Amino acid sequence: MDRIALITPTGDRPECIALAARWVERIKVPSGVETAWIIADDSTLPSRLAFRPGVLISHQVYPGDPLSSFKGNLLAGLTLAEEWRADALLVIEDDDWYSADYLRSMVGHLRRKEVVGDGGAVYYHLPSGRSKVHHNTDRASLSSTAMRSSFFPVFHRVIEEARTPFLDITLWSEAMRLGMGQVLVPKVPRVVGMKGLPGRAGLGNGHHPDGDGWVRGTLRAIIGDDEEVYRAYCG
């Protein structure tokens, strides 16, 4: 795998995309691998990151509901990845934290399986200071999923046919049915879903820390010194 695309769907979330840029820029890239960060953006104004080397921007405003926006951005990002002739892609969500070793780890696992991702999803709701660990071992969140180009047609179909924002459920069901998927459960989180950041509301779970499983705890215990970056958003 020589060319890997990082796809980020976003819209009217400038602070989120600025944080994502911080994590993308410090990601360790394996030797011999070329990366492109594809920002699929339906903001009123396009991202200012277009001037940076290795960044490709798709900007189109989608009328209608938030799900149509999400699907439209994902499809635009996937199309750009295919045009760029990516050998693989990772979905990098704009409001999530990523460890510096995330890409390198995913590339290693992609050499053995077509679709890989981290289970045991960790969420942190910044305003309330609460975290939650999910016990998903049969699938990964979209934000921690990587795939080879051989799976792109399936991903395209899953996006097109989606009726809810929970594409990961269908994507991983297909990956497992086809014998192409492997869910990893790292001892230390490589991705943390950050909830409660400013901008257009997210579609996934965790933006309201209700229900069982949410516990109070420090963000530093989860992501170390990177906690300082999020202090302005903590309650």
C-alpha positions in Angstrom: 0.0 0.0 0.0 1.7 3.1 -1.3 -1.1 5.7 -1.2 -3.4 6.1 1.7 -6.3 8.7 1.9 -7.5 10.1 5.1 -11.2 11.2 4.6 -12.8 13.7 6.9 -16.5 14.7 6.3 -17.2 18.1 7.9 -19.4 21.2 7.8 -19.6 24.4 9.7 -17.3 23.1 12.4 -14.2 25.3 12.1 -12.9 24.5 15.6 -13.3 20.8 15.0 -11.5 20.8 11.7 -8.6 22.9 13.3 -8.3 20.2 16.0 -8.4 17.5 13.4 -5.5 19.2 11.5 -3.4 19.1 14.6 -3.8 15.3 15.0 -3.4 14.6 11.2 -0.3 16.6 10.9 1.5 14.8 13.8 0.5 11.3 12.6 3.5 9.1 11.9 3.5 7.9 8.3 5.2 4.6 7.5 8.2 4.7 5.2 7.3 4.6 1.6 3.7 5.6 2.1 2.2 8.7 0.6 -0.9 10.2 2.2 -3.6 12.7 1.2 -6.0 14.3 3.6 -9.3 14.7 1.9 -11.7 17.1 3.6 -15.2 16.7 2.3 -16.7 20.0 3.5 -20.3 21.3 3.0 -19.7 24.4 5.1 -21.2 27.8 4.0 -17.5 28.7 3.4 -15.0 26.1 2.4 -12.2 25.0 4.7 -9.1 27.3 4.9 -6.9 24.2 4.9 -6.9 23.9 1.1 -3.5 25.7 0.8 -1.7 23.1 2.8 0.4 20.4 1.0 -1.3 17.0 0.8 -4.8 18.4 1.5 -7.6 17.9 -1.1 -10.9 19.7 -0.6 -14.4 18.8 -1.9 -16.8 21.7 -1.2 -20.5 21.3 -2.0 -23.4 22.4 0.0 -26.1 19.7 0.2 -29.7 20.8 0.7 -31.9 18.9 3.1 -31.4 17.0 6.3 -28.2 16.3 8.2 -28.1 12.6 7.0 -28.0 13.8 3.4 -25.1 16.1 4.3 -23.2 13.3 6.0 -23.7 10.9 3.1 -22.9 13.5 0.5 -19.7 14.4 2.1 -18.6 10.7 2.5 -19.4 10.0 -1.1 -17.5 13.0 -2.2 -14.5 12.0 -0.1 -14.6 8.5 -1.4 -14.8 9.7 -5.0 -11.7 11.9 -4.5 -9.8 9.0 -2.9 -10.6 6.9 -5.9 -9.5 9.6 -8.3 -6.3 10.0 -6.3 -5.8 6.2 -6.8 -5.7 5.5 -3.1 -4.7 1.9 -2.1 -6.5 2.3 1.2 -8.5 4.9 3.2 -9.1 5.8 6.8 -12.0 7.8 8.0 -10.8 10.6 10.3 -13.8 12.3 12.0 -13.3 16.0 12.6 -14.2 15.9 16.3 -12.2 12.9 17.4 -8.7 12.6 18.9 -6.1 10.4 17.2 -2.8 9.1 18.6 0.3 9.7 16.6 0.7 5.9 16.0 -2.8 5.4 14.7 -2.0 5.4 11.0 1.1 3.2 11.3 -0.8 0.6 13.3 -3.7 0.5 10.8 -1.4 0.1 7.8 0.2 -2.9 9.5 -3.1 -4.6 10.0 -4.4 -3.7 6.5 -1.6 -5.8 5.1 -3.4 -8.8 6.5 -7.1 -7.9 6.2 -9.2 -5.7 3.8 -11.1 -3.9 6.6 -9.8 -3.2 10.1 -10.8 -1.1 13.0 -10.6 -0.5 16.7 -13.4 -1.9 18.8 -14.0 -0.9 22.5 -14.9 2.6 21.4 -14.1 5.4 24.0 -16.2 8.6 24.2 -15.5 11.7 26.2 -18.1 14.3 26.7 -16.1 17.5 27.3 -18.8 19.8 28.9 -19.7 17.2 31.6 -16.3 15.6 32.1 -17.8 12.1 31.6 -16.4 9.2 29.6 -17.9 5.9 28.4 -16.2 2.7 27.1 -18.2 0.6 24.7 -17.8 -3.1 24.5 -18.2 -3.5 20.8 -16.0 -6.3 19.5 -17.9 -7.2 16.4 -17.5 -3.9 14.7 -15.6 -0.6 15.0 -16.9 3.0 14.8 -16.6 4.6 11.4 -14.1 7.0 12.9 -11.7 4.2 13.7 -12.2 2.1 10.5 -9.7 1.6 7.7 -10.1 -0.3 4.4 -8.3 -1.4 1.3 -9.4 -0.2 -2.1 -10.9 -3.6 -2.8 -13.7 -2.7 -0.3 -14.4 0.7 -1.8 -17.3 -0.5 -3.9 -19.0 -2.0 -0.8 -18.4 1.2 1.1 -20.0 3.2 -1.7 -23.1 1.0 -1.7 -23.4 1.1 2.1 -23.3 4.9 2.0 -25.8 5.1 -0.9 -28.3 2.8 0.8 -28.0 4.2 4.4 -31.2 5.3 6.0 -29.5 6.2 9.4 -26.2 7.8 10.3 -25.0 4.5 11.8 -23.1 3.3 8.7 -20.6 1.4 10.8 -23.2 -1.3 11.6 -23.9 -2.1 8.0 -20.3 -1.6 6.9 -19.0 -4.1 9.4 -21.9 -6.5 8.8 -20.9 -6.6 5.2 -17.1 -6.9 5.9 -17.7 -9.8 8.2 -20.1 -11.5 5.9 -17.5 -11.3 3.1 -14.7 -12.5 5.4 -12.9 -9.2 4.9 -13.1 -7.7 8.4 -11.0 -7.8 11.6 -11.9 -5.8 14.7 -9.0 -5.0 17.0 -9.2 -4.1 20.7 -6.1 -2.1 21.7 -5.1 -2.0 25.3 -4.7 1.8 25.1 -7.2 3.8 23.0 -5.8 5.1 19.6 -9.0 7.0 18.9 -11.3 8.9 21.4 -14.7 10.2 20.3 -14.8 13.8 21.6 -18.3 15.0 22.3 -19.7 18.5 22.9 -17.3 20.5 20.7 -18.7 23.7 19.1 -20.3 23.8 15.6 -23.0 21.9 13.8 -24.3 19.1 16.0 -22.9 15.6 15.4 -25.2 12.7 14.4 -23.7 9.9 16.4 -24.2 8.6 19.9 -22.6 10.3 22.9 -23.4 14.0 22.3 -25.7 13.8 25.3 -24.2 11.7 28.1 -27.4 10.1 29.3 -27.9 6.5 30.2 -25.7 3.8 31.7 -22.0 3.6 31.4 -21.0 7.3 31.7 -18.5 7.9 34.5 -16.7 11.0 35.6 -13.0 11.1 35.0 -10.1 13.2 33.8 -9.3 13.4 30.1 -5.6 13.4 30.9 -6.0 9.8 32.1 -7.1 8.8 28.6 -5.0 10.9 26.2 -2.2 12.2 28.4 -0.7 15.6 27.7 -3.0 16.2 24.7 -5.7 17.0 27.3 -4.3 20.6 27.4 -5.6 21.1 23.8 -9.2 20.5 25.0 -9.2 22.5 28.3 -11.1 25.5 26.7 -14.0 23.1 25.9 -14.2 21.4 29.3 -17.0 22.2 31.7 
